[in-house]
mmCIF file of C-alpha atoms and ligand atoms in Angstrom:
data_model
loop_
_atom_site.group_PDB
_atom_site.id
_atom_site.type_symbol
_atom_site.label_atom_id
_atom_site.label_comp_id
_atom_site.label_asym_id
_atom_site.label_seq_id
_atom_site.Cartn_x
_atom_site.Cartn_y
_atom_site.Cartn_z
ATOM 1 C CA UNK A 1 41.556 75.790 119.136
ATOM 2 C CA UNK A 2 38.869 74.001 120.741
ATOM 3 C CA UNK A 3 39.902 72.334 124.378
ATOM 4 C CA UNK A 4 40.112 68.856 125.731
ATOM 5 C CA UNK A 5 38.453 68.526 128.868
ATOM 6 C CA UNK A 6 37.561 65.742 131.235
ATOM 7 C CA UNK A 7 34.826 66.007 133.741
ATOM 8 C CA UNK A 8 34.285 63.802 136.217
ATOM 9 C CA UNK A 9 30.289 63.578 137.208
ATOM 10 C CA UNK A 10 30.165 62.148 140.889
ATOM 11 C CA UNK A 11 26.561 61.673 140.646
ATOM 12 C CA UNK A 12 24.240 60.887 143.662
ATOM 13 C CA UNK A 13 28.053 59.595 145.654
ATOM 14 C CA UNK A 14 30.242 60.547 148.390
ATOM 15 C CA UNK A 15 29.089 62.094 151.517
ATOM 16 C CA UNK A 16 30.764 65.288 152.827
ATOM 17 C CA UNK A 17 33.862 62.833 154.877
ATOM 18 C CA UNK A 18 34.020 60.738 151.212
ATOM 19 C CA UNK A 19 34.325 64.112 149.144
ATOM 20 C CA UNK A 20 36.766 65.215 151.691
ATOM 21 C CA UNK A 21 39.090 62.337 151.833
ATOM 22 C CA UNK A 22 38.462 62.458 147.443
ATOM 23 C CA UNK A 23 39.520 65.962 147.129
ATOM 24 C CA UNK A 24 42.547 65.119 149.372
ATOM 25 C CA UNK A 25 43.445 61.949 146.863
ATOM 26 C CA UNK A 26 43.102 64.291 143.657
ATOM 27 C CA UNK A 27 45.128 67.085 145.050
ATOM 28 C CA UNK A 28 48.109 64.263 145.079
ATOM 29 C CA UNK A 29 47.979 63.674 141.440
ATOM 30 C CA UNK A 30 50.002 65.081 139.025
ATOM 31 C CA UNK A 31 48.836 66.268 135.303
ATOM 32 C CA UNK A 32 50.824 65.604 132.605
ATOM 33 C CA UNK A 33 48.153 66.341 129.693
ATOM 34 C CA UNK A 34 47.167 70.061 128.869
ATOM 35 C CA UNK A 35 43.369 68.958 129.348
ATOM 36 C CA UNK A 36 41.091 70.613 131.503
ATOM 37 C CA UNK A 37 39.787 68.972 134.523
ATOM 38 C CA UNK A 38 36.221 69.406 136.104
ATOM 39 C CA UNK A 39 34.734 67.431 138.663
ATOM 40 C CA UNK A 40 31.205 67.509 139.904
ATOM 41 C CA UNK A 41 30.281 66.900 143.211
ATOM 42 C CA UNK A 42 26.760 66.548 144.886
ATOM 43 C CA UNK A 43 24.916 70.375 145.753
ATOM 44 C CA UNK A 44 26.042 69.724 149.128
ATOM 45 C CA UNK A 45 29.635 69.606 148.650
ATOM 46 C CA UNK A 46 30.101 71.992 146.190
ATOM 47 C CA UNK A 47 31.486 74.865 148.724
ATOM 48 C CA UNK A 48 33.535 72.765 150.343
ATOM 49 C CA UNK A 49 34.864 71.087 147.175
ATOM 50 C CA UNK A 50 35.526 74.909 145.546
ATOM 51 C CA UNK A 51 37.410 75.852 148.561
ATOM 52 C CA UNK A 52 39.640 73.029 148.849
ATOM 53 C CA UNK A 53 40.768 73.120 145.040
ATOM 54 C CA UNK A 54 40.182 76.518 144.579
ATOM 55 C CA UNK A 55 44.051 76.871 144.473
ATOM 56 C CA UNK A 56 44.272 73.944 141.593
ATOM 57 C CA UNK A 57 43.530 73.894 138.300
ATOM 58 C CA UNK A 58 40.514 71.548 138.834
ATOM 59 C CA UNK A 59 37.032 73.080 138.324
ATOM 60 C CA UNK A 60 34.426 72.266 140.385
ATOM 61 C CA UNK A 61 31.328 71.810 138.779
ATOM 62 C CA UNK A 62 27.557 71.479 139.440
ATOM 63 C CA UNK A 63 25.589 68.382 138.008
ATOM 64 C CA UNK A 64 22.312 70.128 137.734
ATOM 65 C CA UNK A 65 20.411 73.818 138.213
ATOM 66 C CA UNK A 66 16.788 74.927 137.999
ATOM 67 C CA UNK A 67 16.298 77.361 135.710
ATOM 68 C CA UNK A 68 14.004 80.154 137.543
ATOM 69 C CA UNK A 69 16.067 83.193 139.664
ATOM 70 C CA UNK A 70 14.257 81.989 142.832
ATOM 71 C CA UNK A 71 10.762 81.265 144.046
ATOM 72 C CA UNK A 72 8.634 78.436 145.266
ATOM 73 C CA UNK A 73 10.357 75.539 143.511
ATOM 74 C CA UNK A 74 11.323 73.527 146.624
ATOM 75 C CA UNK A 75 14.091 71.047 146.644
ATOM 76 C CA UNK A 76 15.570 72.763 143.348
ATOM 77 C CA UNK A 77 19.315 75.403 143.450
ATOM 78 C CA UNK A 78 19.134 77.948 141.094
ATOM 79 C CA UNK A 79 22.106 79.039 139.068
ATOM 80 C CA UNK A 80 22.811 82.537 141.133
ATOM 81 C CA UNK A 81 23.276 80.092 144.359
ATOM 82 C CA UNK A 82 25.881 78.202 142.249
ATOM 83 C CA UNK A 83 27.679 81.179 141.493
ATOM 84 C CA UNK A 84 27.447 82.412 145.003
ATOM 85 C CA UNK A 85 29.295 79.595 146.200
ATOM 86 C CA UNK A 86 32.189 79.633 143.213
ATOM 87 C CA UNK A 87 30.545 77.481 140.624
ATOM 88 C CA UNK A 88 31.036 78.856 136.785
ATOM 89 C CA UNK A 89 29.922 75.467 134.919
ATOM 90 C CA UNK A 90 26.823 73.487 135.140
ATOM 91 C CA UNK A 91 25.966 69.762 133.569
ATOM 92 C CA UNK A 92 23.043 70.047 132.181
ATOM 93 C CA UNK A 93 20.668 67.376 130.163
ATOM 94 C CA UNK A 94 22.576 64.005 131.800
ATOM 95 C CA UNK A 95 20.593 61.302 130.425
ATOM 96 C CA UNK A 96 19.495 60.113 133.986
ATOM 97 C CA UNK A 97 17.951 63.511 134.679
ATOM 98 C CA UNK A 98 15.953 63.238 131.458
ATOM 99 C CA UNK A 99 15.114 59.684 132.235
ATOM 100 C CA UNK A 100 14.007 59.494 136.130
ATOM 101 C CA UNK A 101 13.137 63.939 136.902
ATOM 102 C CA UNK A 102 11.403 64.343 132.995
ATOM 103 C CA UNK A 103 13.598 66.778 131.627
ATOM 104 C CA UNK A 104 12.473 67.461 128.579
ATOM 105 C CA UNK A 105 14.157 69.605 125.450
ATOM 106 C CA UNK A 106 11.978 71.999 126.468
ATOM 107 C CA UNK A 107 12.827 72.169 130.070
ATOM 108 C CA UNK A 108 16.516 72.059 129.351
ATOM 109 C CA UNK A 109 15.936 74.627 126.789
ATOM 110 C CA UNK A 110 15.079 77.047 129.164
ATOM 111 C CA UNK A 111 18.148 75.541 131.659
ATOM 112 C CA UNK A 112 20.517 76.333 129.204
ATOM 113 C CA UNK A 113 19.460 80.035 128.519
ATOM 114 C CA UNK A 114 19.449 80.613 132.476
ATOM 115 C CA UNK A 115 22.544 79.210 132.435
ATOM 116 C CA UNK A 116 23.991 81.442 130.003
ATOM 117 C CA UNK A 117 22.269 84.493 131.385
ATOM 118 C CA UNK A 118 24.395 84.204 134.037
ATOM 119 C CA UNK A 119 27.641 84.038 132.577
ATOM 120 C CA UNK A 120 27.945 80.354 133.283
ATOM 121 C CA UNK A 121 29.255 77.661 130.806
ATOM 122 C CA UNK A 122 26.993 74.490 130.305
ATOM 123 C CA UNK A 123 27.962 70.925 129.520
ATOM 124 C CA UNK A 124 25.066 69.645 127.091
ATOM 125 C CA UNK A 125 24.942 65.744 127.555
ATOM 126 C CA UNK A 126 22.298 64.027 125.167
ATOM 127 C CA UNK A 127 22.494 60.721 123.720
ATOM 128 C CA UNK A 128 20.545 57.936 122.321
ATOM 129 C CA UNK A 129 19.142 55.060 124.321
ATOM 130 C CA UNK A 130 19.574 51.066 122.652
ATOM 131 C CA UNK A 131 16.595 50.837 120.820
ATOM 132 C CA UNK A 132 17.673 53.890 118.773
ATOM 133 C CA UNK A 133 20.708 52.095 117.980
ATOM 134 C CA UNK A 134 19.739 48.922 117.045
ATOM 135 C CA UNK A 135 16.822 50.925 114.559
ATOM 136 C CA UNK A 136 19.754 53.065 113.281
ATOM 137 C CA UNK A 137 18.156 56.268 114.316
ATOM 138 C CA UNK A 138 20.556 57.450 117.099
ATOM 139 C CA UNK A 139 21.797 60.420 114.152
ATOM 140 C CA UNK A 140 17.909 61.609 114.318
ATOM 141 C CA UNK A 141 17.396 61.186 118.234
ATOM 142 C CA UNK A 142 20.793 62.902 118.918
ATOM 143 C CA UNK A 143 19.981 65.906 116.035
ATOM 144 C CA UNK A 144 16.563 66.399 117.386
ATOM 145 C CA UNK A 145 18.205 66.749 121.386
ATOM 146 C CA UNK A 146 20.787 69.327 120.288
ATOM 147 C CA UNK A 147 18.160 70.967 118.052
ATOM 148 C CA UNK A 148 15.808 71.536 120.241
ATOM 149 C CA UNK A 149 17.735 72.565 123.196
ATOM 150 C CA UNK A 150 20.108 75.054 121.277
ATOM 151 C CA UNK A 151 19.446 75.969 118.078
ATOM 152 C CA UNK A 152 17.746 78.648 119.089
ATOM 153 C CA UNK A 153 21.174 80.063 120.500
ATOM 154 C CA UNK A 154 23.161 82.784 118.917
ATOM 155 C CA UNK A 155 26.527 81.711 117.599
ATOM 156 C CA UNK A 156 28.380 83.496 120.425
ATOM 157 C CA UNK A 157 26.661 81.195 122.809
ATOM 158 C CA UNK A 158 28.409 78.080 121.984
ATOM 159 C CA UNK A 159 31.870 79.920 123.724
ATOM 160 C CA UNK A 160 29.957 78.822 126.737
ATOM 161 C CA UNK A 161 28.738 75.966 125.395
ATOM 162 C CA UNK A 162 30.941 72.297 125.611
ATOM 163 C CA UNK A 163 28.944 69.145 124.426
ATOM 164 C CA UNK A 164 28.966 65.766 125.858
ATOM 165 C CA UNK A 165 27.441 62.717 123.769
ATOM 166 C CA UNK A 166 26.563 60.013 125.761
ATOM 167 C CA UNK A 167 24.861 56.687 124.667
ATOM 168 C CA UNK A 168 22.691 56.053 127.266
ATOM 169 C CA UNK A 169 23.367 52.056 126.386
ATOM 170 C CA UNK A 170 27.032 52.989 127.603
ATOM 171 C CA UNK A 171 26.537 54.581 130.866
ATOM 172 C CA UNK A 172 27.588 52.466 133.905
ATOM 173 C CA UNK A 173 27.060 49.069 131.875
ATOM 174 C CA UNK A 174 30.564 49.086 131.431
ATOM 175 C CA UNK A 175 30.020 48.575 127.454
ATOM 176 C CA UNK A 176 31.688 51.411 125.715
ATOM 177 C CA UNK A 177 30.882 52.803 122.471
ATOM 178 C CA UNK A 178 33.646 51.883 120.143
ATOM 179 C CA UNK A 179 36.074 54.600 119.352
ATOM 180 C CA UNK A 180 34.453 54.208 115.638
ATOM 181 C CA UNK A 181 31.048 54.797 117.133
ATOM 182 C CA UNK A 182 32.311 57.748 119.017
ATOM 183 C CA UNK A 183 33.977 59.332 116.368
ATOM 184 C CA UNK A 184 31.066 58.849 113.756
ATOM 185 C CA UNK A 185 28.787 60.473 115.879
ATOM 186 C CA UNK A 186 30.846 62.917 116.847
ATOM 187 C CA UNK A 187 31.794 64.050 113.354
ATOM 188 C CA UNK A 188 28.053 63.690 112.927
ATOM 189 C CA UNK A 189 26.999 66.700 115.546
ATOM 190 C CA UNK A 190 30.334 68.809 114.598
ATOM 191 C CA UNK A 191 28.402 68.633 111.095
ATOM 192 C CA UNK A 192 24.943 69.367 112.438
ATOM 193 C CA UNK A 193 26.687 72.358 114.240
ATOM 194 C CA UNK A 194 28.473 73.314 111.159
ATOM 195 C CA UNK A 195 25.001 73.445 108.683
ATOM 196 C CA UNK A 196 23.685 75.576 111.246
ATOM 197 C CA UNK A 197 26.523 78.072 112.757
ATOM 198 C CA UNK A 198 28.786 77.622 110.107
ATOM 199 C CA UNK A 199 32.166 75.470 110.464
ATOM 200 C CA UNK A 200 34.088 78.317 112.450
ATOM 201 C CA UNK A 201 31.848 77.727 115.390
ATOM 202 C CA UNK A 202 31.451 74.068 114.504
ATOM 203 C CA UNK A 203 35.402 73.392 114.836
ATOM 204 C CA UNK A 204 35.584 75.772 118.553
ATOM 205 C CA UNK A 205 32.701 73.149 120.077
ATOM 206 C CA UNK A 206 34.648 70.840 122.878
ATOM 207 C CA UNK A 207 32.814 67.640 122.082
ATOM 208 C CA UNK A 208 33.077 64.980 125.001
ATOM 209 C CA UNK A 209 32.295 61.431 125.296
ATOM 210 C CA UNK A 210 31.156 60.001 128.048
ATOM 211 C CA UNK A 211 29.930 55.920 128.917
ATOM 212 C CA UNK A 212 32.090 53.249 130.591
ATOM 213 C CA UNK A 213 34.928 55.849 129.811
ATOM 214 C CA UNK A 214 37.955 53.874 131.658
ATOM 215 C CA UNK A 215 42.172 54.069 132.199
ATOM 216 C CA UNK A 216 42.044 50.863 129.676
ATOM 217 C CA UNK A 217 39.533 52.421 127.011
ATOM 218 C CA UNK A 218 40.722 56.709 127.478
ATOM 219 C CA UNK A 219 43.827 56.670 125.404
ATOM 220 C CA UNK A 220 42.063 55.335 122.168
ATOM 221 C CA UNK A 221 38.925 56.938 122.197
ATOM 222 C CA UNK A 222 40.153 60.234 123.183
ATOM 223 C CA UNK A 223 42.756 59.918 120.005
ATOM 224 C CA UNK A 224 39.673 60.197 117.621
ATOM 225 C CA UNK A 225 40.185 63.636 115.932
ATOM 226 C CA UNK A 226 36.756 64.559 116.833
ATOM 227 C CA UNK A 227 36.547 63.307 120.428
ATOM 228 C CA UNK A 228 37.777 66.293 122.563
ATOM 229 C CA UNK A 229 37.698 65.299 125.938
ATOM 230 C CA UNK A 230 35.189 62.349 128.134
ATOM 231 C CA UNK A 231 32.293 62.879 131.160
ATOM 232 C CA UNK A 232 33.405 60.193 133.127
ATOM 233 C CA UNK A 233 30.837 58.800 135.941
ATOM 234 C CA UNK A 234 32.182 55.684 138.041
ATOM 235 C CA UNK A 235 35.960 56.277 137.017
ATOM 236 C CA UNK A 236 35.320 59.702 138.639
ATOM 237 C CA UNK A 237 35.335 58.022 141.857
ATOM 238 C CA UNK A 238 38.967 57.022 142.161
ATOM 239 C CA UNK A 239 41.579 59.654 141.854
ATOM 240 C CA UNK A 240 43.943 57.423 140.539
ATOM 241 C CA UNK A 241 41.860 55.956 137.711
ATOM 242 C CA UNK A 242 40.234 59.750 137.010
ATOM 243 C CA UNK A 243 43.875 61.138 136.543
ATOM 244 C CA UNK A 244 45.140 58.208 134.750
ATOM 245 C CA UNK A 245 42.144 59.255 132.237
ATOM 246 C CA UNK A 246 42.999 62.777 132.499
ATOM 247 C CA UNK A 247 46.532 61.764 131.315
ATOM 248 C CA UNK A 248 45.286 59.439 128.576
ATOM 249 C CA UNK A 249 45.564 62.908 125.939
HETATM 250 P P1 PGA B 1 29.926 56.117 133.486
HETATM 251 O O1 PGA B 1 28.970 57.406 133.518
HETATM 252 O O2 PGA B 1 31.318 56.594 133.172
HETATM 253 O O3 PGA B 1 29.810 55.525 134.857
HETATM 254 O O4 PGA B 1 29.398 55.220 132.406
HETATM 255 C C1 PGA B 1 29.113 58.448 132.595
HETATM 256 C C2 PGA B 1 28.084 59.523 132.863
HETATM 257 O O5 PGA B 1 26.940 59.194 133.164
HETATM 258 O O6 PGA B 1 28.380 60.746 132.791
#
């Protein structure tokens, strides 16, 4: 059975006092769904965010890696330094990192394998930006990014593999795909998984959502049969709102 998760992506927010007094607000919540929660703080707060939950049942998670062991890449954290300081998952392929540092497919390609090689699991984000949706082509954009990032994978790769679609038209404008939307494209990459790796591995695939993803908005997006789980950014911010999505399963 494939999970629900929800990850909460901090983004470029909260300085080491902010992620403290955070962590201190989402170790008061209580769960009441069976989802898995991640949250993903900024490089510099990772070790002190994996110590202080270490003892919960919330992952901490990094939003980015490099994809090289180590060398002369300066200003870039490779995946062994994430491990060394607790971290097992990795976002990669957020639409902003595509958009403002050029990640390309074949840059994340290569992410993605280091990722792997390490033993990590990845969260895949990809999505299409407006114009592809008003032309009708996000199913071609959002085919060509998983494509080209991972269908070069072996099937046992996608255990380590959880996908998150995100509309790039949805994140932090506060307009939300409809649940339809989200559930037609959804159904959409479980089939492009399927023609490829067959509909064993296609069905195991955690597929989140993730734009504008709110308390209001969780409940009925997350009941869509192929939504699995939501990347939340600004409702990630508030432990009260990030838990009361957590609970929306
Ligand atoms: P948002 O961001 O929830 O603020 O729209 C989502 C994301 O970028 O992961």
């Amino acid at each position: 059975m494939r999970k629900n998760i929800v990850a909460g992506n901090w983004k470029m927010n909260n300085d080491l006092a902010q992620t403290e007094s955070l962590l201190t607000d989402l170790k008061k919540q209580t769960q009441t769904s069976i989802a898995e929660v991640m949250i993903a703080p900024a490089f510099t707060n990772l070790y002190p965010a994996f110590q202080a939950l270490k003892s919960t049942n919330i992952e901490v998670i990094a939003q980015n890696m490099h994809f090289a062991e180590n060398g002369a890449y300066t200003g870039e954290v490779s995946g062994s330094m994430l491990k060394s300081v607790g971290i097992e998952t990795v976002i990669l392929g957020h639409s902003e990192r595509r958009e403002y540092f050029n990640e390309t497919d074949e840059i994340l390609a290569k992410k993605v394998d280091a990722a792997l090689a390490k033993g990590m699991r990845v969260v895949f984000c990809f999505g299409e930006v407006l114009e592809d949706r008003k032309s009708n082509n996000q199913e071609k954009i959002v085919e060509n990014q998983i494509k080209n990032a991972l269908f070069h994978l072996g099937p046992a790769a996608f255990q380590n593999i959880i996908l998150a679609y995100e509309p790039v038209w949805a994140i932090g404008t506060g307009e939300t795909a409809s649940p339809e939307q989200a559930q037609d494209m959804h159904a959409f990459i479980r089939k492009t998984l399927a023609t490829k790796y067959g509909a064993d591995i296609a069905e195991e695939v955690s597929i989140l959502y993730g734009g504008s993803v709110k308390p209001a908005n969780a409940e009925e997006i997350f009941s869509k049969p192929d939504v699995d789980g939501g990347l939340i950014g600004g409702a990630s911010l508030n432990a009260d709102d990030f838990f009361a999505i957590v609970n929306a399963f």
